[in-house]
Coordinates of C-alpha atoms in Angstrom, one line a residue:
M1 CA -25.7 20.3 -40.0
P2 CA -26.8 17.4 -37.8
R3 CA -26.9 18.0 -34.1
S4 CA -24.2 16.2 -32.0
P5 CA -25.4 13.2 -30.1
T6 CA -25.5 13.2 -26.3
L7 CA -24.2 10.4 -24.1
R8 CA -24.5 9.5 -20.4
S9 CA -21.3 8.3 -19.0
R10 CA -19.6 7.3 -15.8
V11 CA -16.3 8.8 -16.8
P12 CA -15.4 12.4 -16.2
F13 CA -17.5 14.8 -18.2
F14 CA -14.8 16.6 -20.1
A15 CA -12.9 13.4 -21.0
R16 CA -16.0 11.9 -22.4
L17 CA -16.9 15.1 -24.3
K18 CA -13.5 15.1 -25.9
E19 CA -13.9 11.5 -26.9
L20 CA -17.3 12.2 -28.4
R21 CA -16.0 15.1 -30.3
N22 CA -13.4 12.9 -31.9
A23 CA -15.7 10.0 -32.4
F24 CA -18.4 11.9 -34.3
S25 CA -16.2 14.2 -36.2
R26 CA -17.4 14.5 -39.8
T27 CA -13.9 13.8 -41.1
S28 CA -13.3 10.6 -39.1
R29 CA -16.4 8.6 -39.9
A30 CA -16.1 5.0 -40.8
R31 CA -18.8 2.8 -42.3
F32 CA -19.5 -0.6 -40.7
K33 CA -21.6 -3.4 -42.0
A34 CA -24.0 -5.4 -39.8
R35 CA -22.9 -8.8 -38.7
D36 CA -25.6 -10.6 -40.6
S37 CA -26.5 -8.7 -43.8
N38 CA -29.5 -11.0 -44.2
D39 CA -31.0 -10.0 -40.9
P40 CA -33.7 -7.4 -41.7
D41 CA -33.6 -6.0 -38.2
M42 CA -29.9 -5.1 -38.4
L43 CA -28.8 -1.8 -40.0
D44 CA -25.7 -0.2 -41.3
I45 CA -24.9 3.0 -39.4
E46 CA -22.2 5.6 -39.4
T47 CA -20.4 5.9 -36.1
H48 CA -17.0 5.7 -34.5
S49 CA -15.1 2.5 -35.1
L50 CA -16.3 0.8 -31.9
G51 CA -17.1 -2.4 -33.7
V52 CA -20.7 -2.7 -32.4
N53 CA -24.0 -3.5 -34.0
L54 CA -27.4 -1.9 -33.2
N55 CA -30.4 -4.1 -32.6
M56 CA -33.3 -2.5 -34.5
N57 CA -36.0 -4.3 -32.6
R58 CA -35.4 -2.0 -29.7
L59 CA -35.0 1.0 -32.0
S60 CA -38.3 0.2 -33.7
Q61 CA -40.1 0.0 -30.4
L62 CA -38.8 3.3 -29.4
S63 CA -39.7 4.9 -32.7
Q64 CA -43.4 4.2 -32.1
Y65 CA -43.3 6.4 -29.0
S66 CA -41.4 9.3 -30.6
N67 CA -41.8 11.4 -33.6
P68 CA -38.9 11.6 -36.1
S69 CA -37.5 14.8 -34.5
S70 CA -37.5 13.5 -31.0
M71 CA -34.7 12.0 -29.0
L72 CA -34.3 8.2 -29.1
T73 CA -32.8 6.4 -26.1
L74 CA -30.6 3.3 -26.4
T75 CA -29.1 1.3 -23.6
D76 CA -26.5 -1.4 -23.2
H77 CA -29.1 -4.0 -24.0
D78 CA -29.7 -2.6 -27.4
Y79 CA -26.3 -3.6 -28.7
G80 CA -24.9 -6.8 -29.9
V81 CA -21.9 -6.5 -27.6
P82 CA -21.6 -4.7 -24.2
L83 CA -20.7 -1.0 -24.3
D84 CA -18.8 1.0 -21.8
I85 CA -21.3 3.8 -22.4
P86 CA -24.5 3.2 -20.4
A87 CA -26.9 5.1 -22.8
V88 CA -26.7 6.8 -26.2
Y89 CA -29.1 9.4 -27.4
L90 CA -29.1 9.7 -31.2
A91 CA -30.9 12.7 -32.8
Q92 CA -32.4 12.2 -36.2
S93 CA -32.1 14.9 -38.8
E94 CA -32.3 15.4 -42.5
A95 CA -28.7 14.2 -42.8
T96 CA -29.5 11.0 -41.0
P97 CA -30.8 8.2 -43.3
H98 CA -34.3 6.9 -42.7
V99 CA -34.3 4.0 -40.3
P100 CA -36.6 1.1 -41.2
V101 CA -38.6 -0.1 -38.3
S102 CA -39.9 -3.5 -37.4
T103 CA -43.5 -4.4 -38.4
H104 CA -44.2 -5.9 -35.0
E105 CA -47.0 -4.1 -33.3
L106 CA -46.6 -3.2 -29.6
P107 CA -49.4 -2.9 -27.0
Q108 CA -50.5 0.6 -26.2
R109 CA -49.1 2.0 -23.0
K110 CA -51.8 1.9 -20.3
P111 CA -52.7 5.2 -18.7
R112 CA -51.3 5.8 -15.2
I113 CA -53.8 5.5 -12.4
T114 CA -53.4 7.1 -9.0
I115 CA -55.5 6.9 -5.8
S116 CA -57.2 10.2 -6.7
D117 CA -58.6 8.5 -9.9
L118 CA -60.5 6.0 -7.8
P119 CA -64.3 6.2 -7.7
F120 CA -65.9 8.0 -4.8
E121 CA -67.2 4.9 -3.1
L122 CA -63.9 3.1 -3.2
L123 CA -61.9 6.1 -1.9
A124 CA -64.4 6.5 0.9
R125 CA -63.9 2.9 1.8
I126 CA -60.2 3.3 1.9
F127 CA -60.5 6.3 4.3
Y128 CA -62.8 4.3 6.5
I129 CA -60.5 1.3 6.7
F130 CA -57.5 3.5 7.4
M131 CA -59.3 5.1 10.4
F132 CA -61.2 2.3 12.0
S133 CA -59.4 -1.0 11.2
V134 CA -58.1 -2.2 14.5
S135 CA -56.4 -5.5 15.0
K136 CA -58.0 -7.5 17.8
P137 CA -55.9 -10.7 18.0
H138 CA -56.2 -10.7 21.8
L139 CA -59.9 -11.2 21.9
M140 CA -60.8 -14.8 22.8
D141 CA -64.4 -14.4 21.6
P142 CA -65.1 -12.6 18.3
E143 CA -68.4 -11.3 19.8
L144 CA -66.5 -9.3 22.4
E145 CA -65.6 -6.6 19.9
D146 CA -67.1 -3.6 21.7
V147 CA -64.2 -3.6 24.2
I148 CA -62.4 -1.6 21.7
A149 CA -63.6 1.8 20.4
T150 CA -61.8 4.3 18.3
V151 CA -62.4 8.1 18.5
F152 CA -60.7 11.0 16.8
S153 CA -60.0 14.5 18.1
H154 CA -60.2 17.8 16.1
N155 CA -56.6 17.7 14.9
P156 CA -55.5 19.0 11.5
T157 CA -52.6 16.5 11.4
S158 CA -54.9 13.4 11.9
A159 CA -57.8 11.9 10.1
P160 CA -60.4 12.9 9.0
L161 CA -59.3 16.5 8.9
L162 CA -56.0 15.4 7.3
F163 CA -57.9 14.0 4.3
C164 CA -59.5 17.4 3.7
Q165 CA -56.1 19.1 3.2
V166 CA -54.8 16.9 0.3
C167 CA -56.9 18.1 -2.6
S168 CA -60.5 19.2 -3.3
Y169 CA -61.5 15.7 -4.4
W170 CA -60.3 14.2 -1.2
R171 CA -62.0 16.9 0.8
N172 CA -65.3 16.3 -1.0
V173 CA -65.1 12.5 -0.3
A174 CA -64.2 13.0 3.3
V175 CA -66.9 15.6 4.0
R176 CA -69.6 13.5 2.4
T177 CA -68.7 10.3 4.1
S178 CA -70.6 10.4 7.4
E179 CA -68.9 7.4 9.0
L180 CA -65.6 9.4 9.2
W181 CA -67.2 12.0 11.5
S182 CA -69.1 9.6 13.7
A183 CA -66.3 8.9 16.2
M184 CA -65.4 12.0 18.2
H185 CA -63.5 13.1 21.2
I186 CA -65.3 15.8 23.1
W187 CA -63.8 17.8 25.9
E188 CA -64.8 20.6 28.2
S189 CA -63.0 23.5 26.5
M190 CA -63.7 22.7 22.9
D191 CA -65.4 25.1 20.5
I192 CA -69.1 24.5 20.2
R193 CA -68.9 25.1 16.4
I194 CA -66.5 22.2 16.0
L195 CA -68.9 19.9 17.7
E196 CA -71.8 21.2 15.6
T197 CA -69.8 20.6 12.4
W198 CA -68.9 17.0 13.3
L199 CA -72.5 16.2 14.3
K200 CA -73.8 17.7 11.1
R201 CA -71.3 15.8 8.9
S202 CA -72.0 12.5 10.7
E203 CA -75.6 12.9 9.5
S204 CA -77.7 10.0 11.0
H205 CA -74.8 7.6 11.5
P206 CA -74.4 5.9 15.0
L207 CA -72.0 7.8 17.2
S208 CA -69.0 6.7 19.3
M209 CA -67.9 9.4 21.8
Y210 CA -65.2 9.9 24.5
V211 CA -66.5 12.8 26.6
S212 CA -64.2 14.5 29.1
M213 CA -66.0 17.1 31.1
N214 CA -63.5 17.3 33.9
G215 CA -61.1 20.0 32.7
S216 CA -58.7 17.6 31.1
P217 CA -59.1 16.7 27.5
T218 CA -57.6 13.2 27.7
L219 CA -57.4 12.1 31.3
C220 CA -60.0 10.8 33.8
F221 CA -59.0 13.1 36.6
L222 CA -59.2 16.9 37.1
A223 CA -56.8 19.3 35.6
D224 CA -53.9 20.4 37.8
D225 CA -55.4 23.9 38.3
D226 CA -58.8 22.5 39.3
D227 CA -59.2 22.2 43.0
G228 CA -62.9 21.4 43.0
K229 CA -64.1 25.0 43.3
A230 CA -67.2 26.2 41.4
L231 CA -66.5 26.7 37.7
P232 CA -66.8 30.2 36.1
R233 CA -70.3 31.0 34.7
H234 CA -69.2 31.0 31.1
T235 CA -67.6 27.5 31.5
V236 CA -70.8 26.2 33.0
I237 CA -72.9 27.6 30.2
R238 CA -70.6 26.1 27.5
N239 CA -70.7 22.7 29.2
Q240 CA -74.4 22.8 29.3
R241 CA -74.6 23.6 25.6
I242 CA -72.2 20.7 24.9
M243 CA -74.2 18.3 26.9
Q244 CA -77.5 19.5 25.3
L245 CA -76.1 18.9 21.8
L246 CA -75.2 15.4 22.9
Y247 CA -78.6 14.8 24.4
D248 CA -80.2 16.0 21.2
N249 CA -78.5 13.1 19.4
I250 CA -78.9 10.5 22.2
S251 CA -80.8 8.1 19.8
R252 CA -77.5 7.7 17.9
W253 CA -75.2 6.8 20.8
T254 CA -73.5 3.4 20.4
H255 CA -70.2 3.5 22.3
V256 CA -69.9 6.3 24.8
A257 CA -67.6 7.0 27.7
F258 CA -68.4 9.9 30.1
H259 CA -65.8 11.3 32.5
M260 CA -67.8 13.9 34.4
R261 CA -66.5 16.5 36.8
T262 CA -68.8 15.7 39.8
S263 CA -71.1 12.9 40.9
K264 CA -74.0 15.3 40.5
D265 CA -73.1 15.7 36.8
L266 CA -73.0 12.0 36.5
R267 CA -76.4 11.7 38.2
D268 CA -77.9 14.2 35.6
L269 CA -76.4 12.0 32.9
V270 CA -78.0 8.8 34.1
F271 CA -81.4 10.6 34.4
A272 CA -81.0 11.7 30.8
I273 CA -80.3 8.1 29.7
M274 CA -83.2 6.8 31.7
P275 CA -85.8 9.6 32.0
S276 CA -88.6 9.5 34.5
G277 CA -91.6 7.4 33.4
S278 CA -89.6 5.6 30.7
R279 CA -90.5 2.2 32.1
G280 CA -87.1 0.7 31.2
K281 CA -87.0 2.1 27.7
S282 CA -84.1 4.4 27.1
P283 CA -83.9 7.0 24.3
A284 CA -80.4 5.7 23.7
K285 CA -81.8 2.7 21.9
L286 CA -78.6 1.9 20.0
L287 CA -76.3 2.0 23.1
Q288 CA -73.9 -0.9 23.2
Y289 CA -71.1 0.3 25.5
L290 CA -71.5 2.7 28.5
H291 CA -68.7 3.9 30.8
L292 CA -69.5 6.2 33.7
S293 CA -67.0 8.0 36.1
A294 CA -66.8 11.1 38.1
C295 CA -63.7 12.9 39.4
L296 CA -65.2 14.6 42.4
N297 CA -67.1 11.6 43.7
D298 CA -69.6 11.8 46.5
P299 CA -71.5 8.5 47.1
A300 CA -74.3 10.4 48.8
D301 CA -75.4 11.7 45.4
Y302 CA -76.2 8.2 44.3
D303 CA -79.6 7.8 45.8
I304 CA -82.3 5.1 45.4
E305 CA -83.8 6.8 42.4
L306 CA -80.5 6.9 40.6
R307 CA -79.6 3.2 41.2
S308 CA -83.2 2.1 40.4
R309 CA -83.1 3.9 37.0
L310 CA -79.7 2.5 36.1
S311 CA -80.6 -1.0 37.1
G312 CA -83.8 -0.9 35.1
L313 CA -82.0 0.1 31.9
A314 CA -83.2 -2.7 29.6
H315 CA -82.8 -2.9 25.9
P316 CA -81.2 -5.7 23.8
A317 CA -78.3 -3.6 22.4
L318 CA -76.4 -2.8 25.6
R319 CA -73.6 -5.4 26.1
H320 CA -70.8 -3.7 28.0
F321 CA -71.1 -1.6 31.2
S322 CA -68.1 0.0 32.9
S323 CA -67.7 2.3 35.8
S324 CA -65.0 3.6 38.2
A325 CA -67.5 5.8 40.2
I326 CA -67.2 4.6 43.8
G327 CA -70.6 4.0 45.3
L328 CA -72.5 3.8 42.0
F329 CA -71.6 0.4 40.7
P330 CA -72.1 -2.3 43.3
D331 CA -75.5 -1.2 44.7
T332 CA -77.0 -1.0 41.2
L333 CA -77.0 -4.7 41.1
R334 CA -80.1 -4.7 43.3
P335 CA -82.6 -1.9 42.7
G336 CA -84.2 -0.4 45.7
A337 CA -81.3 -1.1 48.1
N338 CA -81.3 1.0 51.2
S339 CA -79.6 4.3 50.6
N340 CA -77.9 4.0 53.9
S341 CA -75.9 1.1 52.6
V342 CA -74.2 3.1 49.9
N343 CA -71.2 4.1 51.9
A344 CA -71.0 0.6 53.4
S345 CA -70.9 -0.9 50.0
T346 CA -67.8 0.9 49.0
T347 CA -65.8 -0.9 51.7
Q348 CA -67.8 -4.0 52.6
G349 CA -68.9 -6.2 49.7
A350 CA -70.6 -8.6 52.0
V351 CA -73.4 -6.2 52.6
L352 CA -74.3 -6.4 48.9
H353 CA -74.0 -10.1 48.8
S354 CA -76.4 -10.6 51.7
R355 CA -79.0 -8.3 50.2
L356 CA -78.9 -9.8 46.7
N357 CA -81.9 -11.8 45.6
S358 CA -82.4 -14.1 42.7
N359 CA -84.5 -11.6 40.6
A360 CA -81.8 -9.9 38.6
T361 CA -82.7 -6.7 36.9
P362 CA -82.8 -6.3 33.1
L363 CA -79.5 -4.3 32.8
W364 CA -77.4 -7.0 34.4
T365 CA -79.3 -9.9 32.7
H366 CA -78.3 -8.8 29.2
L367 CA -74.7 -7.9 29.9
L368 CA -71.9 -9.8 28.3
Q369 CA -69.0 -7.6 29.6
L370 CA -68.6 -5.9 33.0
T371 CA -65.7 -3.6 34.0
F372 CA -65.4 -2.4 37.5
E373 CA -62.3 -0.3 38.0
G374 CA -62.8 0.3 41.7
E375 CA -62.1 -1.8 44.8
T376 CA -64.2 -4.9 45.5
T377 CA -64.2 -8.1 47.5
P378 CA -64.8 -11.8 46.7
A379 CA -68.4 -11.5 48.0
V380 CA -69.1 -8.8 45.3
L381 CA -67.4 -10.9 42.7
R382 CA -69.8 -13.7 43.4
S383 CA -72.7 -11.3 43.3
F384 CA -71.6 -10.3 39.8
F385 CA -72.0 -13.9 38.6
E386 CA -75.4 -14.3 40.3
A387 CA -76.8 -11.1 38.8
C388 CA -75.3 -11.5 35.3
P389 CA -76.0 -15.0 34.1
N390 CA -74.8 -14.2 30.5
L391 CA -71.5 -12.5 31.6
R392 CA -68.5 -13.6 29.4
F393 CA -65.9 -11.0 30.3
L394 CA -65.2 -9.6 33.8
Y395 CA -62.5 -7.1 34.7
I396 CA -61.9 -6.2 38.4
G397 CA -59.6 -3.3 39.2
T398 CA -58.7 -4.2 42.8
M399 CA -59.7 -7.2 44.8
K400 CA -59.2 -6.6 48.5
I401 CA -58.7 -9.9 50.5
N402 CA -59.2 -10.0 54.2
I403 CA -57.6 -13.0 55.9
R404 CA -60.7 -13.5 58.0
H405 CA -62.8 -13.9 54.8
R406 CA -61.4 -17.3 53.9
S407 CA -63.9 -20.1 53.8
S408 CA -63.7 -22.6 56.6
P409 CA -63.1 -26.2 55.5
N410 CA -65.6 -27.3 58.1
S411 CA -68.5 -25.1 56.8
P412 CA -68.1 -24.9 53.0
T413 CA -70.6 -22.8 51.1
P414 CA -72.2 -23.9 47.9
P415 CA -70.1 -22.6 45.0
T416 CA -71.4 -19.9 42.7
I417 CA -71.4 -21.0 39.0
A418 CA -70.4 -18.5 36.4
H419 CA -72.0 -20.4 33.5
N420 CA -70.8 -18.3 30.6
L421 CA -67.7 -16.6 31.9
L422 CA -64.8 -16.8 29.3
V423 CA -62.3 -14.3 30.6
L424 CA -61.6 -13.1 34.2
I425 CA -59.0 -10.4 34.9
I426 CA -58.2 -9.2 38.4
D427 CA -55.7 -6.4 37.9
R428 CA -54.6 -6.1 41.6
I429 CA -55.0 -8.6 44.4
T430 CA -54.1 -7.2 47.8
G431 CA -53.6 -10.5 49.7
D432 CA -53.9 -14.2 49.0
I433 CA -54.1 -14.7 45.3
S434 CA -56.2 -17.8 45.6
A435 CA -58.9 -16.4 47.9
P436 CA -61.3 -15.3 45.1
F437 CA -61.5 -18.9 43.8
E438 CA -62.7 -20.6 46.9
D439 CA -66.4 -20.3 46.3
F440 CA -67.1 -20.3 42.6
V441 CA -66.5 -22.3 39.4
A442 CA -66.4 -21.3 35.7
P443 CA -67.0 -24.3 33.3
R444 CA -66.3 -22.3 30.1
L445 CA -63.3 -20.2 31.3
K446 CA -60.7 -19.7 28.7
G447 CA -58.4 -17.0 30.1
L448 CA -57.4 -16.2 33.7
F449 CA -55.2 -13.2 34.4
L450 CA -54.1 -12.3 38.0
S451 CA -51.7 -9.8 39.6
D452 CA -50.6 -10.4 43.2
Y453 CA -49.5 -7.2 44.8
G454 CA -49.2 -8.5 48.4
H455 CA -50.7 -6.8 51.4
P456 CA -49.5 -6.0 54.9
S457 CA -52.2 -8.3 56.4
E458 CA -50.5 -11.2 54.5
W459 CA -46.9 -10.5 55.6
F460 CA -47.0 -12.9 58.5
H461 CA -49.9 -15.0 57.3
P462 CA -49.1 -16.4 53.8
N463 CA -51.4 -19.1 52.6
P464 CA -49.4 -22.3 52.2
N465 CA -52.3 -23.8 50.2
A466 CA -52.6 -21.0 47.6
C467 CA -51.4 -23.2 44.7
A468 CA -53.7 -26.1 45.7
T469 CA -56.7 -23.8 45.9
L470 CA -56.1 -22.4 42.5
V471 CA -55.5 -25.8 41.0
R472 CA -58.7 -27.1 42.7
F473 CA -60.7 -24.2 41.2
I474 CA -59.5 -25.2 37.6
E475 CA -60.2 -28.9 38.2
L476 CA -63.7 -28.3 39.7
S477 CA -64.6 -26.0 36.9
G478 CA -63.6 -28.6 34.3
C479 CA -62.8 -25.8 31.9
D480 CA -60.4 -26.0 28.9
L481 CA -58.2 -23.2 30.0
E482 CA -56.2 -21.7 27.1
S483 CA -54.3 -18.9 28.9
L484 CA -53.0 -18.4 32.4
C485 CA -51.1 -15.3 33.5
I486 CA -50.0 -14.6 37.1
K487 CA -47.7 -11.7 38.1
G488 CA -46.2 -11.2 41.6
F489 CA -45.2 -7.7 42.7
G490 CA -45.5 -8.0 46.4
I491 CA -43.2 -6.0 48.7
R492 CA -41.6 -8.9 50.6
I493 CA -43.9 -11.8 51.2
T494 CA -46.4 -12.7 48.5
T495 CA -48.1 -15.8 47.2
L496 CA -46.1 -15.9 44.0
R497 CA -42.7 -17.1 45.1
E498 CA -40.3 -19.7 43.7
E499 CA -42.0 -22.5 45.7
F500 CA -45.3 -21.5 44.3
V501 CA -44.0 -21.6 40.8
R502 CA -42.3 -25.0 41.3
E503 CA -45.5 -26.5 42.7
L504 CA -47.8 -24.9 40.1
V505 CA -45.7 -26.0 37.1
G506 CA -45.5 -29.6 38.3
V507 CA -49.3 -30.1 38.2
S508 CA -50.7 -31.9 35.2
V509 CA -53.8 -29.6 34.8
I510 CA -51.5 -26.6 34.5
R511 CA -49.2 -28.3 32.1
R512 CA -52.1 -28.9 29.7
V513 CA -52.7 -25.1 29.4
P514 CA -51.3 -24.0 26.0
N515 CA -50.1 -20.6 27.2
V516 CA -48.8 -19.9 30.7
S517 CA -47.0 -16.8 31.8
L518 CA -45.6 -16.3 35.3
E519 CA -43.6 -13.3 36.7
V520 CA -41.6 -13.5 39.9
R521 CA -39.7 -10.7 41.6
E522 CA -35.9 -11.3 41.6
D523 CA -35.8 -10.8 45.4
L524 CA -38.4 -13.5 46.0
C525 CA -36.4 -16.3 44.5
N526 CA -32.9 -17.6 44.1
A527 CA -31.8 -15.1 41.4
E528 CA -28.7 -17.1 40.4
T529 CA -30.3 -20.4 39.7
F530 CA -34.1 -19.7 39.1
C531 CA -34.1 -19.5 35.3
E532 CA -31.8 -22.6 34.9
A533 CA -33.9 -24.5 37.5
F534 CA -37.1 -23.7 35.7
M535 CA -35.8 -24.9 32.3
T536 CA -33.9 -28.0 33.5
E537 CA -35.9 -29.2 36.6
M538 CA -39.4 -27.7 36.8
V539 CA -40.5 -28.1 33.1
P540 CA -39.1 -31.6 32.4
G541 CA -39.9 -32.9 35.9
G542 CA -43.6 -32.3 36.2
R543 CA -46.5 -34.6 35.7
G544 CA -47.9 -34.6 32.2
A545 CA -46.5 -34.0 28.8
L546 CA -45.1 -30.6 28.0
E547 CA -43.1 -29.3 25.0
V548 CA -39.8 -28.3 26.5
D549 CA -39.0 -26.3 23.3
A550 CA -42.0 -24.0 24.0
A551 CA -40.7 -23.0 27.5
Y552 CA -38.8 -19.9 28.2
A553 CA -37.2 -18.1 31.2
V554 CA -35.9 -14.6 30.9
R555 CA -34.9 -11.8 33.3
K556 CA -36.1 -8.3 32.6
V557 CA -36.4 -4.8 34.1
K558 CA -39.5 -3.0 33.1
R559 CA -38.6 0.5 34.2
R560 CA -35.5 2.1 35.6
G561 CA -35.4 1.7 39.4
D562 CA -37.8 -1.3 39.4
V563 CA -36.8 -4.6 40.9
P564 CA -36.0 -7.0 38.1
V565 CA -38.4 -9.8 37.5
F566 CA -38.1 -13.3 36.0
H567 CA -40.6 -14.0 33.3
V568 CA -41.1 -17.8 32.8
G569 CA -43.7 -20.0 31.1
W570 CA -44.5 -21.4 27.8
G571 CA -46.6 -20.6 24.7
N572 CA -47.2 -17.3 23.1
L573 CA -48.9 -15.3 25.8
H574 CA -47.9 -11.6 26.0
S575 CA -46.9 -10.8 29.5
E576 CA -47.8 -7.1 29.2
R577 CA -51.1 -7.5 27.5
P578 CA -52.1 -11.0 28.4
G579 CA -54.7 -11.4 25.7
A580 CA -58.2 -10.4 26.8
R581 CA -58.5 -6.7 27.7
K582 CA -58.1 -3.3 26.2
G583 CA -60.0 -1.3 28.7
P584 CA -61.7 2.0 27.8
T585 CA -59.2 4.2 29.4
A586 CA -56.1 2.7 27.9
T587 CA -57.5 2.1 24.5
W588 CA -59.4 5.4 24.0
S589 CA -56.6 7.5 25.5
L590 CA -54.1 5.8 23.2
V591 CA -56.1 6.7 20.2
I592 CA -56.5 10.3 21.2
D593 CA -52.9 10.8 22.1
G594 CA -51.6 9.0 19.1
L595 CA -53.6 11.1 16.7

């Protein structure tokens, strides 16, 4: 007895079952002819009197993928007229007549390929791209790529350990690909065996490391329970073993950031990078990026020998130096400076400027990027340009402006020329926002990003010529500025007010800049009319052509409790990340926390 056919249906199951039982009853069969008896691909079949024809082209194709006893699948498209039944499964048996098939040959079905079927080299490349491909659209110079470094912590839920948990093949590929283990996050309390394993798997590949030896695995300050007391002996021994493992691989360092616990620890690190008698040749011969900081910082630990060794660090690979260690950074610009001036240099940048000679040391001569996260002055800013002739990128954490420091128009000083500077970022200006630009020019400048935080010394002495000074700097530089970003967050009286914006936007040299972003506190302007005035008066009314459609004016609140700000300008400049910097702390911490 032939088996009953099976149908898929959208109608209730029992109703369809009853219909099928009646339709395929052996006593109620009816024979129907094909529409075209001359068509060799049409066949007479016995079925319920639904008045349909089967297309044997489809049936022939299906028969090539099934043996005679298997189940054949037919859909609505296999019939000459539509069916209410979505799919019909007909079972062949001895009682079913032989169905002639078409002679048309079909291509063989291609085998299914998954990612685990890929060759070793290709899968390893996919792993590498997944881990290290970072978009850098904000960089204005493609050569400034070592601003960004990616490191990975020992976390089973993130790469590369995550690859090892998928299957044995993925684990084999991940373990044998040394590049995946060459970027590591190292912290004070980590297991020594973990560090040894990563170093072993990285083989001889160059290393990128984010080292936190300050009691906190991701932050640049001491843990909450660390009040500066002496560490337990077992912790000291473990830290020494960790650092010794790193020193044993110093020849492979490329991008390294060290956040040490004390300034003495930082001093030992510098001596390891520049050992005694090295004559300017460091064992870290591949080093491209170096960041130094200490949580318990004592400038007295930075003696003449330390600054001299650091200043004499000379090899062609180093391109980016960064530091937030107070007392270490400024005096290293001139080796052999009097040790008594260390404390003075942390507060008075003019001391350094008066001592600086024209013979720049090798470290600063080769630098392309310089990041100083501490507090400095316009005098130190100019000393950076004098000592670093090839400098392209400069980030200043805090610029302290003293009203007495302004240049007198009756006794102008010759301007300092930053010949190769492309990007200048001053993250916090405590005072007149135009003061840093009185005594230097930058002919190749592409991006200028400033934040005006105001200062008590400026409350009753605002500079009415701030806009004119800034415009004069751009005009004297003769640069093709591409991006200008100025933010004002002063308490009450700051440079960046509505009058400053109105004057700045009306100048032709500013209107030629493709991307301009200005932020003004709501309480420093006419909140009801500022946005409308910017779009209808300031933008169309200035000197020089400007695409009005590219301008914008919006009100926003960054965080709850903050004073709202007006964000105005034109172009595509991102106000939060203006387009030139991802500093070591923000970038590296983000990678560690995100993974």
